[in-house]
Amino acid sequence: MLKPSVLNELKEIVGPSHLFTSPEELVVYSYDATRTEALPWAVARPASAREVSDILILANRERFPVVPRGAGTGMSGGSVPVQGGVVLSLERMNAISEIDEENMFAVVGPGVVTGELQREVESWGLMYPPDPASQQFCTLGGNVAECAGGLRAVKYGVTKDYVLGLEVVLPTGEIIQTGARTIKSVAGYDLTRLIIGSEGTLGVITKIILKLLPLPESVETVAAFFSDIDSAAKASSKIISSRIIPRALEFVDQAALRAVENYLKQDLSGGAAAMLLIEVDGPAISTKVEIDYIEALCRQYGAVKVKKAENDAEREYFWKARRSISAALYTIKPKKINEDIVVPRSRIPDILREMAGIAKRHGLLIVNFGHAGDGNIHTNIMIDDADLPRAKEAVKEIFESVLRMNGSITGEHGIGMTKAAYLPMEVGPAALDAMKKIKKALDPNNILNPGKIFLNA
Ligand code: MLT
Ligand code: ZN
């Protein structure tokens, strides 16, 4: 708990109307998309790096935890204040302060909604590619802190591929600038990359310089429906190995299709067992050829129905369905354990088969969907409380299979709280120790986001 004198100091830093302490206000900042909850002791909404710095200096003096928070859409508990303390909501730092058309970069505050930046730069004929499924409400500070991926990662990469530089407040309050406003810069250690994906444990991001690309001339989208999962998985691998890189190549299994159809009250698949949703972009002359080739390939690998989007409204309909899956799954069971495993993309058919075996052995329903094009599958174990012990066993077996295939236990959701117990399985003791030393060096009092990434942190 915070002493009244400390609360007063916090009020002085951010202004009385930006410090929340009532239970109704605290509960709003207590959870993320994992539905894990922990109440903070107070919520501060700073408006500048200077205010963030003052809060961190105070936190080090008084030894209270500080938990940075974007829009709370994270999927590993990263913004949940498990050890209490002050939630630092970056929502007021939401300005797009610069768009440099000539040099193709934007400078934004951490509280800018990802979709808002995308719409803005598109009006300039530019593109910010990373597009997490939650793009209409997640914020860029959270995207950087988690290194968010998204549906276009197969062609364009993930958040880290677009961050040129950052302004960061270190856990002890120093304000630093990392990177540059240029495509190249190798001046010293790459602190930009260190902060990206550090899940709010190494610094608070207060400004972001983002690389932009030219907006492609043309986009074509096709949905292909299969009567079995294996054919869909094989078609997906075949598309990639045919040397066409679509900008999205998404896989959705039958249970996920049913869930989203019930949720949106619309039939999408006509009862199919799996869907691939594929999108290409580029010059119109090549997208037309590529989408026809992909359609033919899907048919060759057993697609029973193929539907091309004829216009933007049809394209939007497909993507709305895809982006709604995460929420729609709660119509199946009250809880889900949502993993985001990655395997080399040629191993997608193998990992889906292994998961079917694991689900059967443990008597569990495992729903799979996600970014097949980059090997990143969202594996959702749908549970009631009684299923939890078996589900935990299944998670361990899934991670073992993934690592046997030279994959990774998390492609885009991060370790947070939910995967802290499993991180050592992937990185081993020496790398884990190096990570802990970095944390200790930058945050000697363990102020920033304690209880995340490392067990018993
Ligand atoms: C997605 O791709 O839909 C998101 O990462 C959310 C999820 O995994 O449920
Ligand atoms: Zn995803």
GROMACS .gro file of C-alpha atoms and ligand atoms in nm:
model
  467
    1MET     CA    1   0.000   0.000   0.000
    2LEU     CA    2   0.111   0.355  -0.061
    3LYS     CA    3   0.151   0.610   0.219
    4PRO     CA    4  -0.078   0.917   0.186
    5SER     CA    5   0.233   1.134   0.145
    6VAL     CA    6   0.345   0.923  -0.154
    7LEU     CA    7  -0.001   0.945  -0.308
    8ASN     CA    8   0.023   1.321  -0.273
    9GLU     CA    9   0.360   1.325  -0.446
   10LEU     CA   10   0.216   1.116  -0.731
   11LYS     CA   11  -0.075   1.360  -0.755
   12GLU     CA   12   0.169   1.648  -0.782
   13ILE     CA   13   0.356   1.474  -1.064
   14VAL     CA   14   0.060   1.384  -1.289
   15GLY     CA   15  -0.204   1.628  -1.163
   16PRO     CA   16  -0.493   1.531  -0.932
   17SER     CA   17  -0.729   1.432  -1.214
   18HIS     CA   18  -0.479   1.177  -1.348
   19LEU     CA   19  -0.422   0.976  -1.031
   20PHE     CA   20  -0.691   0.714  -0.963
   21THR     CA   21  -0.738   0.536  -0.632
   22SER     CA   22  -1.108   0.445  -0.610
   23PRO     CA   23  -1.195   0.072  -0.638
   24GLU     CA   24  -1.412   0.136  -0.948
   25GLU     CA   25  -1.120   0.303  -1.124
   26LEU     CA   26  -0.860   0.050  -1.012
   27VAL     CA   27  -1.059  -0.247  -1.140
   28VAL     CA   28  -1.051  -0.104  -1.494
   29TYR     CA   29  -0.670  -0.131  -1.492
   30SER     CA   30  -0.652  -0.471  -1.323
   31TYR     CA   31  -0.672  -0.722  -1.610
   32ASP     CA   32  -0.570  -0.801  -1.967
   33ALA     CA   33  -0.699  -1.033  -2.241
   34THR     CA   34  -0.593  -1.342  -2.041
   35ARG     CA   35  -0.872  -1.246  -1.796
   36THR     CA   36  -0.616  -1.264  -1.511
   37GLU     CA   37  -0.681  -0.995  -1.251
   38ALA     CA   38  -0.488  -0.815  -0.976
   39LEU     CA   39  -0.579  -0.477  -0.833
   40PRO     CA   40  -0.315  -0.201  -0.841
   41TRP     CA   41  -0.279   0.033  -0.544
   42ALA     CA   42  -0.311   0.338  -0.768
   43VAL     CA   43  -0.321   0.429  -1.137
   44ALA     CA   44  -0.115   0.721  -1.269
   45ARG     CA   45  -0.166   0.864  -1.618
   46PRO     CA   46   0.147   1.064  -1.703
   47ALA     CA   47   0.159   1.301  -2.001
   48SER     CA   48   0.537   1.314  -2.061
   49ALA     CA   49   0.866   1.128  -2.026
   50ARG     CA   50   0.957   1.374  -1.748
   51GLU     CA   51   0.649   1.269  -1.546
   52VAL     CA   52   0.727   0.900  -1.603
   53SER     CA   53   1.081   0.965  -1.485
   54ASP     CA   54   0.963   1.144  -1.168
   55ILE     CA   55   0.732   0.852  -1.087
   56LEU     CA   56   1.016   0.601  -1.129
   57ILE     CA   57   1.252   0.805  -0.913
   58LEU     CA   58   0.982   0.812  -0.644
   59ALA     CA   59   0.920   0.437  -0.685
   60ASN     CA   60   1.290   0.364  -0.629
   61ARG     CA   61   1.296   0.583  -0.319
   62GLU     CA   62   0.978   0.429  -0.174
   63ARG     CA   63   1.025   0.082  -0.328
   64PHE     CA   64   0.686   0.027  -0.491
   65PRO     CA   65   0.623  -0.166  -0.816
   66VAL     CA   66   0.539   0.025  -1.134
   67VAL     CA   67   0.353  -0.158  -1.411
   68PRO     CA   68   0.340   0.010  -1.755
   69ARG     CA   69   0.014  -0.040  -1.942
   70GLY     CA   70  -0.112   0.029  -2.294
   71ALA     CA   71  -0.466  -0.078  -2.383
   72GLY     CA   72  -0.458  -0.401  -2.179
   73THR     CA   73  -0.504  -0.628  -2.482
   74GLY     CA   74  -0.199  -0.844  -2.400
   75MET     CA   75  -0.231  -1.221  -2.398
   76SER     CA   76   0.026  -1.329  -2.138
   77GLY     CA   77  -0.060  -1.117  -1.832
   78GLY     CA   78   0.214  -0.860  -1.905
   79SER     CA   79   0.019  -0.556  -1.784
   80VAL     CA   80  -0.148  -0.720  -1.485
   81PRO     CA   81  -0.014  -0.570  -1.158
   82VAL     CA   82   0.042  -0.905  -0.983
   83GLN     CA   83   0.244  -0.751  -0.702
   84GLY     CA   84   0.026  -0.440  -0.670
   85GLY     CA   85   0.194  -0.101  -0.697
   86VAL     CA   86   0.118   0.175  -0.944
   87VAL     CA   87  -0.016   0.106  -1.291
   88LEU     CA   88   0.138   0.357  -1.530
   89SER     CA   89  -0.116   0.403  -1.806
   90LEU     CA   90   0.036   0.560  -2.118
   91GLU     CA   91  -0.304   0.638  -2.272
   92ARG     CA   92  -0.258   1.017  -2.263
   93MET     CA   93   0.065   1.006  -2.464
   94ASN     CA   94  -0.132   0.946  -2.782
   95ALA     CA   95  -0.005   1.197  -3.037
   96ILE     CA   96   0.117   1.115  -3.388
   97SER     CA   97   0.370   1.396  -3.368
   98GLU     CA   98   0.538   1.357  -3.706
   99ILE     CA   99   0.498   1.184  -4.040
  100ASP     CA  100   0.805   1.229  -4.259
  101GLU     CA  101   0.679   1.140  -4.605
  102GLU     CA  102   1.013   1.178  -4.779
  103ASN     CA  103   1.209   0.964  -4.535
  104MET     CA  104   0.913   0.736  -4.466
  105PHE     CA  105   0.896   0.732  -4.088
  106ALA     CA  106   0.649   0.837  -3.820
  107VAL     CA  107   0.709   0.956  -3.464
  108VAL     CA  108   0.434   0.854  -3.223
  109GLY     CA  109   0.351   0.841  -2.855
  110PRO     CA  110   0.303   0.498  -2.693
  111GLY     CA  111  -0.071   0.556  -2.648
  112VAL     CA  112  -0.151   0.584  -3.021
  113VAL     CA  113  -0.392   0.310  -3.132
  114THR     CA  114  -0.224   0.094  -3.398
  115GLY     CA  115  -0.519   0.111  -3.640
  116GLU     CA  116  -0.531   0.488  -3.608
  117LEU     CA  117  -0.167   0.519  -3.722
  118GLN     CA  118  -0.240   0.280  -4.007
  119ARG     CA  119  -0.534   0.485  -4.131
  120GLU     CA  120  -0.338   0.808  -4.100
  121VAL     CA  121  -0.032   0.688  -4.293
  122GLU     CA  122  -0.252   0.525  -4.559
  123SER     CA  123  -0.398   0.870  -4.631
  124TRP     CA  124  -0.038   0.970  -4.717
  125GLY     CA  125   0.004   0.669  -4.950
  126LEU     CA  126   0.216   0.492  -4.688
  127MET     CA  127   0.181   0.174  -4.486
  128TYR     CA  128   0.262   0.060  -4.131
  129PRO     CA  129   0.249  -0.318  -4.177
  130PRO     CA  130   0.232  -0.483  -3.828
  131ASP     CA  131  -0.136  -0.560  -3.765
  132PRO     CA  132  -0.214  -0.754  -3.447
  133ALA     CA  133  -0.570  -0.894  -3.453
  134SER     CA  134  -0.658  -0.629  -3.192
  135GLN     CA  135  -0.529  -0.341  -3.410
  136GLN     CA  136  -0.844  -0.133  -3.369
  137PHE     CA  137  -0.788  -0.098  -2.994
  138CYS     CA  138  -0.431  -0.203  -2.901
  139THR     CA  139  -0.167   0.070  -2.870
  140LEU     CA  140   0.180   0.104  -3.021
  141GLY     CA  141   0.363   0.124  -2.688
  142GLY     CA  142   0.222  -0.216  -2.595
  143ASN     CA  143   0.299  -0.348  -2.945
  144VAL     CA  144   0.665  -0.249  -2.900
  145ALA     CA  145   0.687  -0.376  -2.541
  146GLU     CA  146   0.552  -0.717  -2.651
  147CYS     CA  147   0.697  -0.715  -3.004
  148ALA     CA  148   0.349  -0.777  -3.141
  149GLY     CA  149   0.314  -0.973  -3.464
  150GLY     CA  150  -0.007  -0.999  -3.658
  151LEU     CA  151  -0.160  -1.126  -3.976
  152ARG     CA  152   0.079  -0.965  -4.224
  153ALA     CA  153   0.397  -1.088  -4.051
  154VAL     CA  154   0.448  -1.363  -4.307
  155LYS     CA  155   0.555  -1.105  -4.566
  156TYR     CA  156   0.633  -0.792  -4.366
  157GLY     CA  157   0.773  -0.918  -4.034
  158VAL     CA  158   0.678  -0.803  -3.685
  159THR     CA  159   0.697  -0.487  -3.476
  160LYS     CA  160   1.074  -0.505  -3.420
  161ASP     CA  161   1.128  -0.483  -3.796
  162TYR     CA  162   0.973  -0.133  -3.800
  163VAL     CA  163   1.116   0.036  -3.491
  164LEU     CA  164   1.402   0.270  -3.586
  165GLY     CA  165   1.440   0.426  -3.244
  166LEU     CA  166   1.280   0.491  -2.908
  167GLU     CA  167   1.266   0.731  -2.619
  168VAL     CA  168   1.274   0.520  -2.304
  169VAL     CA  169   1.264   0.597  -1.935
  170LEU     CA  170   1.490   0.348  -1.761
  171PRO     CA  171   1.368   0.183  -1.440
  172THR     CA  172   1.583   0.419  -1.232
  173GLY     CA  173   1.439   0.727  -1.406
  174GLU     CA  174   1.701   0.827  -1.667
  175ILE     CA  175   1.551   0.930  -2.003
  176ILE     CA  176   1.740   0.787  -2.301
  177GLN     CA  177   1.709   0.797  -2.680
  178THR     CA  178   1.788   0.477  -2.872
  179GLY     CA  179   1.843   0.418  -3.243
  180ALA     CA  180   1.805   0.698  -3.497
  181ARG     CA  181   1.576   0.845  -3.761
  182THR     CA  182   1.767   0.659  -4.027
  183ILE     CA  183   1.743   0.313  -4.177
  184LYS     CA  184   2.098   0.238  -4.064
  185SER     CA  185   2.266   0.299  -3.729
  186VAL     CA  186   2.514   0.078  -3.547
  187ALA     CA  187   2.625   0.318  -3.277
  188GLY     CA  188   2.689   0.102  -2.972
  189TYR     CA  189   2.475  -0.178  -2.834
  190ASP     CA  190   2.132  -0.210  -2.994
  191LEU     CA  191   1.928  -0.082  -2.701
  192THR     CA  192   1.623  -0.046  -2.927
  193ARG     CA  193   1.611  -0.423  -2.976
  194LEU     CA  194   1.676  -0.483  -2.607
  195ILE     CA  195   1.370  -0.281  -2.510
  196ILE     CA  196   1.146  -0.427  -2.783
  197GLY     CA  197   0.977  -0.735  -2.640
  198SER     CA  198   1.107  -0.670  -2.287
  199GLU     CA  199   0.745  -0.664  -2.168
  200GLY     CA  200   0.770  -0.350  -1.958
  201THR     CA  201   1.048  -0.491  -1.739
  202LEU     CA  202   1.347  -0.287  -1.865
  203GLY     CA  203   1.205   0.057  -1.942
  204VAL     CA  204   0.895   0.263  -2.014
  205ILE     CA  205   0.856   0.353  -2.383
  206THR     CA  206   0.758   0.719  -2.419
  207LYS     CA  207   0.823   0.783  -2.790
  208ILE     CA  208   0.857   0.556  -3.094
  209ILE     CA  209   1.012   0.620  -3.437
  210LEU     CA  210   0.851   0.381  -3.685
  211LYS     CA  211   0.963   0.290  -4.033
  212LEU     CA  212   0.691   0.312  -4.301
  213LEU     CA  213   0.658   0.151  -4.644
  214PRO     CA  214   0.485   0.261  -4.965
  215LEU     CA  215   0.121   0.150  -4.974
  216PRO     CA  216   0.089  -0.139  -5.224
  217GLU     CA  217  -0.115  -0.067  -5.536
  218SER     CA  218  -0.337  -0.374  -5.520
  219VAL     CA  219  -0.463  -0.634  -5.271
  220GLU     CA  220  -0.634  -0.967  -5.353
  221THR     CA  221  -0.790  -1.202  -5.099
  222VAL     CA  222  -0.912  -1.560  -5.121
  223ALA     CA  223  -1.070  -1.801  -4.870
  224ALA     CA  224  -1.021  -2.172  -4.935
  225PHE     CA  225  -1.224  -2.437  -4.752
  226PHE     CA  226  -1.107  -2.794  -4.695
  227SER     CA  227  -1.278  -3.111  -4.576
  228ASP     CA  228  -0.981  -3.212  -4.357
  229ILE     CA  229  -0.712  -3.030  -4.160
  230ASP     CA  230  -0.421  -3.213  -4.313
  231SER     CA  231  -0.503  -3.096  -4.667
  232ALA     CA  232  -0.530  -2.734  -4.550
  233ALA     CA  233  -0.197  -2.761  -4.366
  234LYS     CA  234  -0.027  -2.915  -4.670
  235ALA     CA  235  -0.171  -2.649  -4.904
  236SER     CA  236  -0.037  -2.383  -4.670
  237SER     CA  237   0.317  -2.529  -4.676
  238LYS     CA  238   0.296  -2.569  -5.054
  239ILE     CA  239   0.204  -2.201  -5.108
  240ILE     CA  240   0.515  -2.089  -4.922
  241SER     CA  241   0.745  -2.341  -5.088
  242SER     CA  242   0.617  -2.229  -5.430
  243ARG     CA  243   0.809  -1.903  -5.362
  244ILE     CA  244   0.501  -1.680  -5.345
  245ILE     CA  245   0.498  -1.487  -5.020
  246PRO     CA  246   0.141  -1.376  -4.951
  247ARG     CA  247   0.098  -1.089  -4.709
  248ALA     CA  248  -0.131  -1.308  -4.500
  249LEU     CA  249  -0.175  -1.684  -4.485
  250GLU     CA  250  -0.409  -1.773  -4.203
  251PHE     CA  251  -0.534  -2.115  -4.093
  252VAL     CA  252  -0.861  -2.173  -3.907
  253ASP     CA  253  -0.976  -2.516  -3.786
  254GLN     CA  254  -1.333  -2.643  -3.769
  255ALA     CA  255  -1.403  -2.564  -3.403
  256ALA     CA  256  -1.278  -2.207  -3.450
  257LEU     CA  257  -1.490  -2.170  -3.766
  258ARG     CA  258  -1.801  -2.292  -3.583
  259ALA     CA  259  -1.732  -2.062  -3.289
  260VAL     CA  260  -1.693  -1.752  -3.504
  261GLU     CA  261  -1.997  -1.842  -3.715
  262ASN     CA  262  -2.208  -1.868  -3.398
  263TYR     CA  263  -2.056  -1.547  -3.263
  264LEU     CA  264  -2.123  -1.344  -3.581
  265LYS     CA  265  -2.443  -1.540  -3.659
  266GLN     CA  266  -2.329  -1.593  -4.017
  267ASP     CA  267  -2.232  -1.901  -4.213
  268LEU     CA  268  -1.886  -1.865  -4.359
  269SER     CA  269  -1.761  -2.213  -4.434
  270GLY     CA  270  -2.061  -2.429  -4.529
  271GLY     CA  271  -1.949  -2.688  -4.272
  272ALA     CA  272  -1.585  -2.718  -4.386
  273ALA     CA  273  -1.321  -2.873  -4.157
  274ALA     CA  274  -1.063  -2.601  -4.214
  275MET     CA  275  -1.012  -2.270  -4.388
  276LEU     CA  276  -0.710  -2.091  -4.529
  277LEU     CA  277  -0.744  -1.716  -4.570
  278ILE     CA  278  -0.482  -1.583  -4.806
  279GLU     CA  279  -0.402  -1.230  -4.918
  280VAL     CA  280  -0.142  -1.099  -5.162
  281ASP     CA  281  -0.042  -0.740  -5.233
  282GLY     CA  282   0.179  -0.553  -5.478
  283PRO     CA  283   0.144  -0.421  -5.834
  284ALA     CA  284  -0.199  -0.516  -5.979
  285ILE     CA  285  -0.033  -0.700  -6.264
  286SER     CA  286   0.128  -0.949  -6.025
  287THR     CA  287  -0.143  -0.983  -5.756
  288LYS     CA  288  -0.397  -1.107  -6.014
  289VAL     CA  289  -0.159  -1.376  -6.136
  290GLU     CA  290  -0.053  -1.474  -5.784
  291ILE     CA  291  -0.405  -1.508  -5.644
  292ASP     CA  292  -0.512  -1.725  -5.940
  293TYR     CA  293  -0.208  -1.945  -5.888
  294ILE     CA  294  -0.284  -1.977  -5.515
  295GLU     CA  295  -0.647  -2.060  -5.587
  296ALA     CA  296  -0.542  -2.336  -5.828
  297LEU     CA  297  -0.292  -2.470  -5.576
  298CYS     CA  298  -0.557  -2.487  -5.301
  299ARG     CA  299  -0.787  -2.680  -5.536
  300GLN     CA  300  -0.503  -2.916  -5.627
  301TYR     CA  301  -0.445  -2.983  -5.254
  302GLY     CA  302  -0.811  -3.066  -5.192
  303ALA     CA  303  -0.999  -2.738  -5.136
  304VAL     CA  304  -1.370  -2.814  -5.172
  305LYS     CA  305  -1.469  -2.448  -5.208
  306VAL     CA  306  -1.272  -2.135  -5.291
  307LYS     CA  307  -1.415  -1.784  -5.258
  308LYS     CA  308  -1.235  -1.475  -5.384
  309ALA     CA  309  -1.320  -1.138  -5.229
  310GLU     CA  310  -1.474  -0.936  -5.512
  311ASN     CA  311  -1.453  -0.602  -5.333
  312ASP     CA  312  -1.339  -0.431  -5.011
  313ALA     CA  313  -1.663  -0.517  -4.827
  314GLU     CA  314  -1.615  -0.890  -4.894
  315ARG     CA  315  -1.248  -0.867  -4.793
  316GLU     CA  316  -1.345  -0.689  -4.471
  317TYR     CA  317  -1.603  -0.958  -4.398
  318PHE     CA  318  -1.337  -1.233  -4.413
  319TRP     CA  319  -1.097  -1.038  -4.194
  320LYS     CA  320  -1.365  -0.941  -3.944
  321ALA     CA  321  -1.442  -1.312  -3.903
  322ARG     CA  322  -1.073  -1.396  -3.860
  323ARG     CA  323  -1.009  -1.115  -3.610
  324SER     CA  324  -1.315  -1.216  -3.406
  325ILE     CA  325  -1.199  -1.572  -3.337
  326SER     CA  326  -1.020  -1.494  -3.013
  327ALA     CA  327  -1.336  -1.352  -2.854
  328ALA     CA  328  -1.565  -1.605  -3.026
  329LEU     CA  329  -1.389  -1.901  -2.861
  330TYR     CA  330  -1.548  -1.811  -2.526
  331THR     CA  331  -1.879  -1.930  -2.675
  332ILE     CA  332  -1.732  -2.284  -2.654
  333LYS     CA  333  -1.612  -2.285  -2.290
  334PRO     CA  334  -1.575  -2.026  -2.015
  335LYS     CA  335  -1.194  -2.039  -2.012
  336LYS     CA  336  -0.911  -2.095  -2.255
  337ILE     CA  337  -0.538  -2.142  -2.230
  338ASN     CA  338  -0.419  -1.952  -2.533
  339GLU     CA  339  -0.071  -2.039  -2.657
  340ASP     CA  340   0.109  -1.895  -2.958
  341ILE     CA  341   0.361  -2.158  -3.056
  342VAL     CA  342   0.583  -2.127  -3.363
  343VAL     CA  343   0.740  -2.401  -3.572
  344PRO     CA  344   0.935  -2.387  -3.898
  345ARG     CA  345   0.645  -2.343  -4.138
  346SER     CA  346   0.704  -2.670  -4.321
  347ARG     CA  347   0.628  -2.844  -3.989
  348ILE     CA  348   0.274  -2.705  -3.957
  349PRO     CA  349   0.113  -3.034  -4.071
  350ASP     CA  350   0.328  -3.225  -3.816
  351ILE     CA  351   0.253  -3.000  -3.519
  352LEU     CA  352  -0.121  -3.001  -3.594
  353ARG     CA  353  -0.114  -3.382  -3.602
  354GLU     CA  354   0.080  -3.397  -3.274
  355MET     CA  355  -0.167  -3.161  -3.109
  356ALA     CA  356  -0.460  -3.373  -3.222
  357GLY     CA  357  -0.288  -3.669  -3.050
  358ILE     CA  358  -0.223  -3.470  -2.730
  359ALA     CA  359  -0.587  -3.350  -2.722
  360LYS     CA  360  -0.712  -3.706  -2.761
  361ARG     CA  361  -0.479  -3.850  -2.495
  362HIS     CA  362  -0.586  -3.591  -2.237
  363GLY     CA  363  -0.955  -3.580  -2.337
  364LEU     CA  364  -0.933  -3.207  -2.413
  365LEU     CA  365  -1.071  -2.981  -2.684
  366ILE     CA  366  -0.778  -2.799  -2.849
  367VAL     CA  367  -0.876  -2.535  -3.105
  368ASN     CA  368  -0.613  -2.416  -3.352
  369PHE     CA  369  -0.603  -2.110  -3.572
  370GLY     CA  370  -0.352  -1.848  -3.671
  371HIS     CA  371  -0.064  -1.741  -3.880
  372ALA     CA  372   0.023  -2.062  -4.065
  373GLY     CA  373   0.227  -1.863  -4.318
  374ASP     CA  374   0.490  -1.780  -4.056
  375GLY     CA  375   0.449  -2.099  -3.853
  376ASN     CA  376   0.273  -1.925  -3.562
  377ILE     CA  377  -0.036  -2.115  -3.447
  378HIS     CA  378  -0.274  -2.005  -3.172
  379THR     CA  379  -0.339  -2.319  -2.977
  380ASN     CA  380  -0.636  -2.276  -2.746
  381ILE     CA  381  -0.710  -2.540  -2.486
  382MET     CA  382  -1.075  -2.485  -2.399
  383ILE     CA  383  -1.139  -2.564  -2.032
  384ASP     CA  384  -1.361  -2.564  -1.726
  385ASP     CA  385  -1.185  -2.553  -1.388
  386ALA     CA  386  -1.195  -2.934  -1.368
  387ASP     CA  387  -0.988  -2.963  -1.688
  388LEU     CA  388  -0.701  -2.748  -1.559
  389PRO     CA  389  -0.457  -3.018  -1.436
  390ARG     CA  390  -0.487  -3.213  -1.765
  391ALA     CA  391  -0.458  -2.890  -1.963
  392LYS     CA  392  -0.130  -2.804  -1.788
  393GLU     CA  393   0.010  -3.147  -1.877
  394ALA     CA  394  -0.100  -3.091  -2.237
  395VAL     CA  395   0.070  -2.747  -2.251
  396LYS     CA  396   0.399  -2.902  -2.140
  397GLU     CA  397   0.373  -3.175  -2.403
  398ILE     CA  398   0.287  -2.921  -2.674
  399PHE     CA  399   0.590  -2.709  -2.583
  400GLU     CA  400   0.813  -3.020  -2.585
  401SER     CA  401   0.692  -3.108  -2.936
  402VAL     CA  402   0.745  -2.749  -3.055
  403LEU     CA  403   1.100  -2.737  -2.922
  404ARG     CA  404   1.177  -3.080  -3.074
  405MET     CA  405   1.081  -2.921  -3.408
  406ASN     CA  406   1.320  -2.627  -3.343
  407GLY     CA  407   1.031  -2.390  -3.281
  408SER     CA  408   0.954  -2.141  -3.006
  409ILE     CA  409   0.697  -2.140  -2.726
  410THR     CA  410   0.582  -1.787  -2.810
  411GLY     CA  411   0.576  -1.605  -3.141
  412GLU     CA  412   0.402  -1.282  -3.048
  413HIS     CA  413   0.221  -1.286  -2.712
  414GLY     CA  414   0.531  -1.290  -2.490
  415ILE     CA  415   0.620  -1.475  -2.170
  416GLY     CA  416   0.446  -1.248  -1.916
  417MET     CA  417   0.310  -1.451  -1.629
  418THR     CA  418   0.151  -1.732  -1.823
  419LYS     CA  419   0.471  -1.879  -1.971
  420ALA     CA  420   0.730  -1.787  -1.706
  421ALA     CA  421   0.748  -2.149  -1.587
  422TYR     CA  422   0.831  -2.267  -1.939
  423LEU     CA  423   1.089  -2.008  -2.047
  424PRO     CA  424   1.384  -2.218  -1.913
  425MET     CA  425   1.273  -2.509  -2.137
  426GLU     CA  426   1.344  -2.296  -2.444
  427VAL     CA  427   1.640  -2.077  -2.355
  428GLY     CA  428   1.837  -2.292  -2.107
  429PRO     CA  429   2.014  -2.188  -1.783
  430ALA     CA  430   2.298  -1.975  -1.924
  431ALA     CA  431   2.074  -1.753  -2.141
  432LEU     CA  432   1.823  -1.725  -1.857
  433ASP     CA  433   2.101  -1.613  -1.627
  434ALA     CA  434   2.221  -1.353  -1.881
  435MET     CA  435   1.866  -1.216  -1.906
  436LYS     CA  436   1.840  -1.191  -1.527
  437LYS     CA  437   2.174  -1.007  -1.511
  438ILE     CA  438   2.049  -0.750  -1.763
  439LYS     CA  439   1.734  -0.699  -1.556
  440LYS     CA  440   1.935  -0.659  -1.235
  441ALA     CA  441   2.178  -0.413  -1.396
  442LEU     CA  442   1.901  -0.186  -1.528
  443ASP     CA  443   1.650  -0.231  -1.247
  444PRO     CA  444   1.845  -0.302  -0.925
  445ASN     CA  445   1.537  -0.255  -0.704
  446ASN     CA  446   1.306  -0.466  -0.924
  447ILE     CA  447   1.063  -0.178  -0.967
  448LEU     CA  448   0.942  -0.225  -1.324
  449ASN     CA  449   0.677  -0.490  -1.380
  450PRO     CA  450   0.791  -0.744  -1.118
  451GLY     CA  451   0.663  -1.100  -1.145
  452LYS     CA  452   0.695  -1.114  -1.524
  453ILE     CA  453   0.912  -1.322  -1.759
  454PHE     CA  454   1.106  -1.495  -1.475
  455LEU     CA  455   0.947  -1.726  -1.218
  456ASN     CA  456   0.958  -1.577  -0.865
  457ALA     CA  457   1.084  -1.246  -1.005
  458MLT     C1  458  -0.480  -1.340  -3.312
  458MLT     O1  459  -0.400  -1.366  -3.400
  458MLT     O2  460  -0.604  -1.347  -3.330
  458MLT     C2  461  -0.430  -1.293  -3.181
  458MLT     O3  462  -0.296  -1.312  -3.163
  458MLT     C3  463  -0.518  -1.330  -3.068
  458MLT     C4  464  -0.524  -1.471  -3.023
  458MLT     O4  465  -0.428  -1.545  -3.028
  458MLT     O5  466  -0.628  -1.514  -2.970
  459ZN      ZN  467  -0.199  -1.374  -3.352
   0.00000   0.00000   0.00000
